Amino acid sequence: MSTSSIATPTATAVSVLAEHVSDHLSVFVVAEDTTTGRPANGGLRLLNYPSDEACIADGERLAGLMTHKHDLYGTGFAGGKIVARAAEPAAVKEELISVTAALLDSLDGSMITGCDLNTSLEDMERLTELTPHVLAAVGSPVDASAATAHGTLGAVEAVLGEGLDDARPGRALVHGCGAVGGTVARVLVAHGWTVFTVDVDRERASFAGATPLPLDCPWWELTLDLLLPCSISGLINVEMASALPVKAIVPAANAPFQQPQLADDLRRRGVRVLPDPLVNAGAVIADSIERFAPEAWKSATADEVYRFVRDAVRQRATKFLAQRGDGLTVDAALERVTAGCGVDPIGLSFGEAA
């Protein structure tokens, strides 16, 4: 037995706008209540959540993060996420695609999705065949993970105060060497950095020039210039935060601290910690180009998009650090960054420059 419905939005910032619940697959579209003029945007995530309630709670958390990220960069989107629960994720892919297409169509374009955990570009290609409400660089040379990696490199350059070509190489640790972290680590190695890597897949961490560490190694005791969490949420616990001898933390992973106050504790010790929505916005910036400057997007090379993303993140991260240097709180500094966004979506600036 299954049910599909459109839920009535609540007074909260994000809520379940549409859902499908069955014995083996539940799918929830969690987003700001918005319109097709400013559609919600966020990826489709598939996990074996312990319950529908846990699935929705994660969707609300992630949609809230997406709201923050979209606002920081003036993407033209509202915040959203699609979260799906299945005991056997690999066994429900075909059904997930068809159910998600139906839910997106039911919302008439007020939600747009792309890849996330356990969904791939191939999944998005199949979804695009069923619904137009997808932004995932389908048929484009641009890769969303590469865009996020280049945005992360822009944040690194903001911390360094100069481009990687000019900066003195230092010591960095990249935790998680997948599509994002692996790219970031390789670029740092190419620029002469000493790069330590940690990954559940030892082979991914063991590329030329890197120093792979065992998973059980106390990597948080290494003296570092940069720590780049690119793996899981909640990576850094109290013990790690207390011990970290690091100058700056640039997180590509969402919510890298087990408790948010750990970031503030590190900042009080003089560690520069960039907020993750400021760092990992590369994919949504690319989405903004694809949505709002489609002709420029079609004619652009991947490198042109990545360069635009890198510059955008570097500029905003630099502004954030400058506001912090002037004594503003983290929240106040982020408000200043958000207030500096233009009226038009950032993607249009790429169209104007192209």
Short mmCIF file of C-alpha atoms in Angstrom, two decimals:
data_model
loop_
_atom_site.label_atom_id
_atom_site.label_comp_id
_atom_site.label_asym_id
_atom_site.label_seq_id
_atom_site.Cartn_x
_atom_site.Cartn_y
_atom_site.Cartn_z
CA MET A 1 0.00 0.00 0.00
CA SER A 2 1.30 3.49 -0.82
CA THR A 3 0.14 7.07 -0.65
CA SER A 4 1.22 10.24 -2.43
CA SER A 5 0.16 13.71 -1.41
CA ILE A 6 0.90 17.41 -1.35
CA ALA A 7 1.41 18.54 2.23
CA THR A 8 0.20 21.88 3.52
CA PRO A 9 3.20 24.08 4.40
CA THR A 10 3.65 24.93 8.06
CA ALA A 11 4.80 28.20 9.59
CA THR A 12 8.41 26.95 9.73
CA ALA A 13 11.01 28.11 7.21
CA VAL A 14 11.05 24.71 5.49
CA SER A 15 8.45 21.96 5.45
CA VAL A 16 7.38 18.83 3.58
CA LEU A 17 5.79 20.09 0.37
CA ALA A 18 5.19 16.70 -1.21
CA GLU A 19 5.62 13.09 -0.15
CA HIS A 20 5.32 9.46 -1.16
CA VAL A 21 5.17 6.79 1.56
CA SER A 22 5.13 3.03 1.03
CA ASP A 23 6.27 -0.07 2.86
CA HIS A 24 9.68 -0.07 1.17
CA LEU A 25 10.25 3.49 -0.08
CA SER A 26 9.47 6.91 1.38
CA VAL A 27 10.31 10.14 -0.43
CA PHE A 28 9.89 13.64 1.01
CA VAL A 29 10.33 16.97 -0.78
CA VAL A 30 11.39 19.36 1.98
CA ALA A 31 11.69 23.01 1.02
CA GLU A 32 10.73 26.59 1.55
CA ASP A 33 7.20 27.32 0.36
CA THR A 34 8.08 29.17 -2.81
CA THR A 35 7.12 29.79 -6.45
CA THR A 36 8.41 28.91 -9.89
CA GLY A 37 9.91 32.41 -10.08
CA ARG A 38 12.26 31.49 -7.22
CA PRO A 39 12.20 27.69 -7.16
CA ALA A 40 13.67 25.68 -4.31
CA ASN A 41 16.84 23.81 -5.18
CA GLY A 42 18.57 20.88 -3.50
CA GLY A 43 19.77 17.36 -4.27
CA LEU A 44 18.05 13.97 -4.04
CA ARG A 45 19.48 11.91 -1.16
CA LEU A 46 18.79 8.19 -0.64
CA LEU A 47 19.66 6.49 2.67
CA ASN A 48 18.53 3.72 4.98
CA TYR A 49 17.13 6.10 7.59
CA PRO A 50 15.83 4.45 10.79
CA SER A 51 12.38 5.99 10.34
CA ASP A 52 10.37 8.39 8.21
CA GLU A 53 10.61 10.90 11.06
CA ALA A 54 14.42 10.72 10.96
CA CYS A 55 14.33 11.10 7.19
CA ILE A 56 12.16 14.23 7.40
CA ALA A 57 14.31 15.69 10.19
CA ASP A 58 17.42 15.30 8.04
CA GLY A 59 15.58 16.87 5.13
CA GLU A 60 14.61 19.87 7.24
CA ARG A 61 18.21 20.27 8.45
CA LEU A 62 19.64 20.01 4.95
CA ALA A 63 17.01 22.27 3.37
CA GLY A 64 17.84 24.88 6.00
CA LEU A 65 21.52 24.66 5.07
CA MET A 66 20.58 25.04 1.40
CA THR A 67 18.54 28.14 2.22
CA HIS A 68 21.59 29.67 3.86
CA LYS A 69 23.86 28.72 0.95
CA HIS A 70 21.51 30.08 -1.72
CA ASP A 71 21.12 33.35 0.20
CA LEU A 72 24.89 33.75 0.67
CA TYR A 73 25.45 33.58 -3.07
CA GLY A 74 22.25 35.13 -4.38
CA THR A 75 21.63 32.13 -6.61
CA GLY A 76 18.00 32.97 -7.33
CA PHE A 77 16.86 29.77 -5.59
CA ALA A 78 15.14 29.02 -2.32
CA GLY A 79 16.34 26.19 -0.07
CA GLY A 80 15.21 22.61 -0.51
CA LYS A 81 16.15 18.94 -0.38
CA ILE A 82 14.60 15.65 -1.41
CA VAL A 83 15.23 12.86 1.09
CA ALA A 84 14.36 9.23 0.43
CA ARG A 85 14.30 6.29 2.83
CA ALA A 86 14.68 2.63 1.85
CA ALA A 87 15.97 -0.44 3.67
CA GLU A 88 17.67 -1.53 0.44
CA PRO A 89 18.59 1.67 -1.43
CA ALA A 90 20.09 -0.08 -4.46
CA ALA A 91 16.91 -2.10 -5.00
CA VAL A 92 14.56 0.90 -5.30
CA LYS A 93 16.40 3.12 -7.78
CA GLU A 94 13.94 2.69 -10.66
CA GLU A 95 10.96 3.36 -8.41
CA LEU A 96 12.74 6.27 -6.75
CA ILE A 97 13.24 7.97 -10.11
CA SER A 98 9.61 7.57 -11.17
CA VAL A 99 8.23 8.64 -7.78
CA THR A 100 10.52 11.68 -7.63
CA ALA A 101 9.50 12.74 -11.14
CA ALA A 102 5.83 12.58 -10.15
CA LEU A 103 6.39 14.61 -6.98
CA LEU A 104 8.38 17.27 -8.86
CA ASP A 105 5.70 17.53 -11.55
CA SER A 106 3.04 17.89 -8.86
CA LEU A 107 4.86 20.96 -7.55
CA ASP A 108 4.76 22.64 -10.99
CA GLY A 109 8.41 23.68 -11.06
CA SER A 110 8.67 25.15 -7.58
CA MET A 111 11.30 22.50 -6.69
CA ILE A 112 14.35 21.55 -8.74
CA THR A 113 16.73 18.74 -7.80
CA GLY A 114 20.11 17.22 -8.65
CA CYS A 115 22.58 14.63 -7.32
CA ASP A 116 23.27 13.91 -3.65
CA LEU A 117 24.23 10.91 -1.54
CA ASN A 118 23.59 7.61 -3.34
CA THR A 119 22.26 9.29 -6.49
CA SER A 120 24.37 9.77 -9.59
CA LEU A 121 24.52 11.71 -12.83
CA GLU A 122 23.11 8.61 -14.53
CA ASP A 123 20.13 8.78 -12.16
CA MET A 124 19.65 12.44 -13.06
CA GLU A 125 19.78 11.61 -16.76
CA ARG A 126 16.95 9.12 -16.25
CA LEU A 127 15.03 11.61 -14.11
CA THR A 128 15.42 14.27 -16.81
CA GLU A 129 13.67 11.95 -19.26
CA LEU A 130 10.59 12.04 -16.99
CA THR A 131 10.54 15.63 -15.71
CA PRO A 132 12.13 18.97 -16.66
CA HIS A 133 12.68 19.96 -13.03
CA VAL A 134 16.32 18.84 -12.80
CA LEU A 135 19.58 20.80 -12.72
CA ALA A 136 22.56 18.47 -12.75
CA ALA A 137 24.66 19.58 -15.74
CA VAL A 138 23.16 16.72 -17.77
CA GLY A 139 24.78 16.70 -21.21
CA SER A 140 27.32 19.32 -20.12
CA PRO A 141 31.11 19.07 -19.64
CA VAL A 142 30.62 20.64 -16.20
CA ASP A 143 30.75 18.26 -13.24
CA ALA A 144 28.91 19.35 -10.08
CA SER A 145 31.50 17.77 -7.76
CA ALA A 146 34.32 19.48 -9.65
CA ALA A 147 32.47 22.80 -9.29
CA THR A 148 32.29 22.22 -5.51
CA ALA A 149 36.00 21.37 -5.45
CA HIS A 150 36.93 24.54 -7.31
CA GLY A 151 34.76 26.57 -4.95
CA THR A 152 36.63 24.97 -2.05
CA LEU A 153 39.93 25.99 -3.66
CA GLY A 154 38.62 29.55 -3.90
CA ALA A 155 37.92 29.45 -0.15
CA VAL A 156 41.47 28.16 0.44
CA GLU A 157 42.83 31.12 -1.53
CA ALA A 158 40.74 33.49 0.60
CA VAL A 159 42.30 32.02 3.75
CA LEU A 160 45.79 32.27 2.26
CA GLY A 161 45.19 35.83 1.07
CA GLU A 162 46.59 35.04 -2.38
CA GLY A 163 46.27 32.58 -5.23
CA LEU A 164 47.74 29.11 -4.95
CA ASP A 165 50.21 29.96 -7.72
CA ASP A 166 51.72 32.66 -5.49
CA ALA A 167 51.23 31.24 -1.98
CA ARG A 168 54.03 29.51 -0.07
CA PRO A 169 53.17 25.80 0.13
CA GLY A 170 52.26 24.51 3.56
CA ARG A 171 50.85 21.42 5.25
CA ALA A 172 47.25 20.32 4.66
CA LEU A 173 45.09 17.35 5.56
CA VAL A 174 42.17 16.36 3.35
CA HIS A 175 39.66 14.07 5.07
CA GLY A 176 37.67 12.32 2.37
CA CYS A 177 39.21 11.87 -1.08
CA GLY A 178 36.11 11.38 -3.19
CA ALA A 179 35.09 13.54 -6.13
CA VAL A 180 35.50 16.79 -4.17
CA GLY A 181 38.29 16.05 -1.70
CA GLY A 182 40.35 14.10 -4.21
CA THR A 183 40.37 17.04 -6.61
CA VAL A 184 41.28 19.52 -3.88
CA ALA A 185 44.09 17.29 -2.58
CA ARG A 186 45.59 16.79 -6.03
CA VAL A 187 45.59 20.51 -6.77
CA LEU A 188 47.37 21.23 -3.48
CA VAL A 189 49.97 18.53 -4.23
CA ALA A 190 50.50 20.05 -7.68
CA HIS A 191 51.25 23.37 -5.99
CA GLY A 192 53.93 21.85 -3.78
CA TRP A 193 51.93 21.34 -0.60
CA THR A 194 52.56 18.51 1.85
CA VAL A 195 49.17 16.81 1.76
CA PHE A 196 48.02 14.14 4.22
CA THR A 197 44.94 12.18 3.16
CA VAL A 198 42.40 10.08 5.04
CA ASP A 199 39.69 8.00 3.36
CA VAL A 200 37.76 4.81 4.05
CA ASP A 201 39.03 3.70 0.63
CA ARG A 202 42.80 3.52 1.07
CA GLU A 203 43.31 3.45 -2.69
CA ARG A 204 41.55 6.79 -3.19
CA ALA A 205 43.85 8.39 -0.63
CA SER A 206 47.01 6.89 -2.13
CA PHE A 207 47.70 8.96 -5.20
CA ALA A 208 51.11 10.29 -6.25
CA GLY A 209 52.43 13.00 -3.95
CA ALA A 210 49.97 12.42 -1.10
CA THR A 211 50.74 10.93 2.31
CA PRO A 212 47.84 8.58 3.12
CA LEU A 213 47.11 7.93 6.79
CA PRO A 214 45.38 4.91 8.36
CA LEU A 215 41.77 5.48 9.36
CA ASP A 216 42.63 4.91 13.03
CA CYS A 217 45.53 7.38 12.96
CA PRO A 218 45.00 10.39 15.29
CA TRP A 219 45.22 12.83 12.39
CA TRP A 220 43.83 15.64 14.54
CA GLU A 221 47.18 15.79 16.36
CA LEU A 222 49.12 16.80 13.24
CA THR A 223 50.39 20.37 13.02
CA LEU A 224 48.72 21.81 9.93
CA ASP A 225 48.17 25.01 8.02
CA LEU A 226 44.88 23.76 6.56
CA LEU A 227 42.33 21.11 7.50
CA LEU A 228 39.83 20.32 4.76
CA PRO A 229 36.92 18.11 5.92
CA CYS A 230 35.49 16.65 2.70
CA SER A 231 33.85 13.50 4.04
CA ILE A 232 31.01 13.18 6.55
CA SER A 233 28.91 15.50 8.67
CA GLY A 234 29.86 15.50 12.35
CA LEU A 235 33.45 14.48 11.66
CA ILE A 236 35.06 16.67 14.34
CA ASN A 237 34.21 15.81 17.94
CA VAL A 238 35.15 17.47 21.23
CA GLU A 239 38.40 15.51 21.59
CA MET A 240 39.55 16.42 18.09
CA ALA A 241 38.59 20.08 18.37
CA SER A 242 40.44 20.38 21.68
CA ALA A 243 43.63 18.92 20.21
CA LEU A 244 43.73 20.36 16.68
CA PRO A 245 46.98 22.33 16.08
CA VAL A 246 45.72 23.94 12.86
CA LYS A 247 45.69 27.47 11.48
CA ALA A 248 42.51 27.25 9.39
CA ILE A 249 39.62 24.88 8.67
CA VAL A 250 37.97 24.99 5.23
CA PRO A 251 35.07 22.50 5.22
CA ALA A 252 33.64 21.20 1.97
CA ALA A 253 31.51 18.75 4.00
CA ASN A 254 28.19 19.93 5.43
CA ALA A 255 28.12 20.49 9.21
CA PRO A 256 31.61 19.06 9.92
CA PHE A 257 31.37 19.60 13.70
CA GLN A 258 29.41 17.30 16.00
CA GLN A 259 28.34 20.35 18.00
CA PRO A 260 28.21 23.81 16.39
CA GLN A 261 29.89 25.44 19.40
CA LEU A 262 33.10 23.53 18.63
CA ALA A 263 33.70 25.88 15.69
CA ASP A 264 33.36 28.86 18.02
CA ASP A 265 35.73 27.24 20.52
CA LEU A 266 38.34 26.90 17.78
CA ARG A 267 37.79 30.49 16.65
CA ARG A 268 38.43 31.70 20.20
CA ARG A 269 41.78 29.90 20.01
CA GLY A 270 42.67 31.86 16.89
CA VAL A 271 41.78 29.20 14.32
CA ARG A 272 40.10 30.61 11.22
CA VAL A 273 37.05 28.43 10.56
CA LEU A 274 35.03 29.15 7.45
CA PRO A 275 31.30 28.27 7.61
CA ASP A 276 30.60 25.29 5.34
CA PRO A 277 27.78 26.94 3.29
CA LEU A 278 30.32 29.59 2.29
CA VAL A 279 32.80 26.93 1.10
CA ASN A 280 30.78 24.21 -0.60
CA ALA A 281 28.50 26.30 -2.83
CA GLY A 282 30.14 25.46 -6.15
CA ALA A 283 27.35 23.21 -7.39
CA VAL A 284 24.56 25.70 -6.63
CA ILE A 285 26.49 28.51 -8.31
CA ALA A 286 26.75 26.28 -11.39
CA ASP A 287 23.01 25.55 -11.08
CA SER A 288 22.35 29.29 -11.10
CA ILE A 289 24.25 29.66 -14.37
CA GLU A 290 22.44 26.69 -15.93
CA ARG A 291 19.03 28.01 -14.86
CA PHE A 292 19.31 31.76 -15.39
CA ALA A 293 21.92 32.08 -18.17
CA PRO A 294 21.13 29.02 -20.32
CA GLU A 295 22.66 30.33 -23.55
CA ALA A 296 25.93 31.25 -21.85
CA TRP A 297 25.87 27.87 -20.09
CA LYS A 298 25.50 25.96 -23.34
CA SER A 299 28.49 27.68 -24.96
CA ALA A 300 30.75 27.68 -21.87
CA THR A 301 33.65 25.35 -21.26
CA ALA A 302 33.93 23.53 -17.95
CA ASP A 303 37.04 25.53 -17.05
CA GLU A 304 35.18 28.81 -17.57
CA VAL A 305 32.45 27.69 -15.17
CA TYR A 306 34.96 26.43 -12.59
CA ARG A 307 36.91 29.69 -12.77
CA PHE A 308 33.73 31.70 -12.21
CA VAL A 309 32.80 29.50 -9.23
CA ARG A 310 36.28 29.76 -7.73
CA ASP A 311 36.30 33.54 -8.04
CA ALA A 312 32.81 33.87 -6.53
CA VAL A 313 33.68 31.78 -3.47
CA ARG A 314 37.05 33.46 -3.01
CA GLN A 315 35.44 36.92 -3.08
CA ARG A 316 32.74 36.08 -0.55
CA ALA A 317 35.07 34.14 1.75
CA THR A 318 37.53 37.05 1.63
CA LYS A 319 34.74 39.46 2.56
CA PHE A 320 33.67 37.20 5.43
CA LEU A 321 37.22 37.04 6.82
CA ALA A 322 37.59 40.82 6.49
CA GLN A 323 34.37 41.38 8.44
CA ARG A 324 35.56 38.96 11.11
CA GLY A 325 38.85 40.86 11.25
CA ASP A 326 36.85 44.03 11.91
CA GLY A 327 35.34 42.36 14.98
CA LEU A 328 31.98 41.23 13.66
CA THR A 329 30.46 38.00 14.93
CA VAL A 330 30.19 35.05 12.54
CA ASP A 331 26.46 35.66 12.03
CA ALA A 332 26.92 39.39 11.48
CA ALA A 333 29.76 38.77 9.02
CA LEU A 334 27.61 36.32 7.06
CA GLU A 335 24.76 38.85 7.03
CA ARG A 336 27.12 41.40 5.47
CA VAL A 337 28.15 38.88 2.82
CA THR A 338 24.49 38.10 2.06
CA ALA A 339 23.57 41.78 1.95
CA GLY A 340 26.25 42.33 -0.68
CA CYS A 341 24.52 40.04 -3.17
CA GLY A 342 22.92 41.78 -6.11
CA VAL A 343 19.23 41.67 -6.96
CA ASP A 344 19.79 39.40 -9.94
CA PRO A 345 20.84 35.75 -9.60
CA ILE A 346 24.60 35.25 -9.60
CA GLY A 347 24.29 33.06 -12.67
CA LEU A 348 23.38 36.10 -14.75
CA SER A 349 26.80 37.63 -14.04
CA PHE A 350 28.35 34.69 -15.87
CA GLY A 351 26.04 35.35 -18.78
CA GLU A 352 27.04 39.02 -18.85
CA ALA A 353 30.72 38.14 -18.76
CA ALA A 354 30.52 35.36 -21.35
#
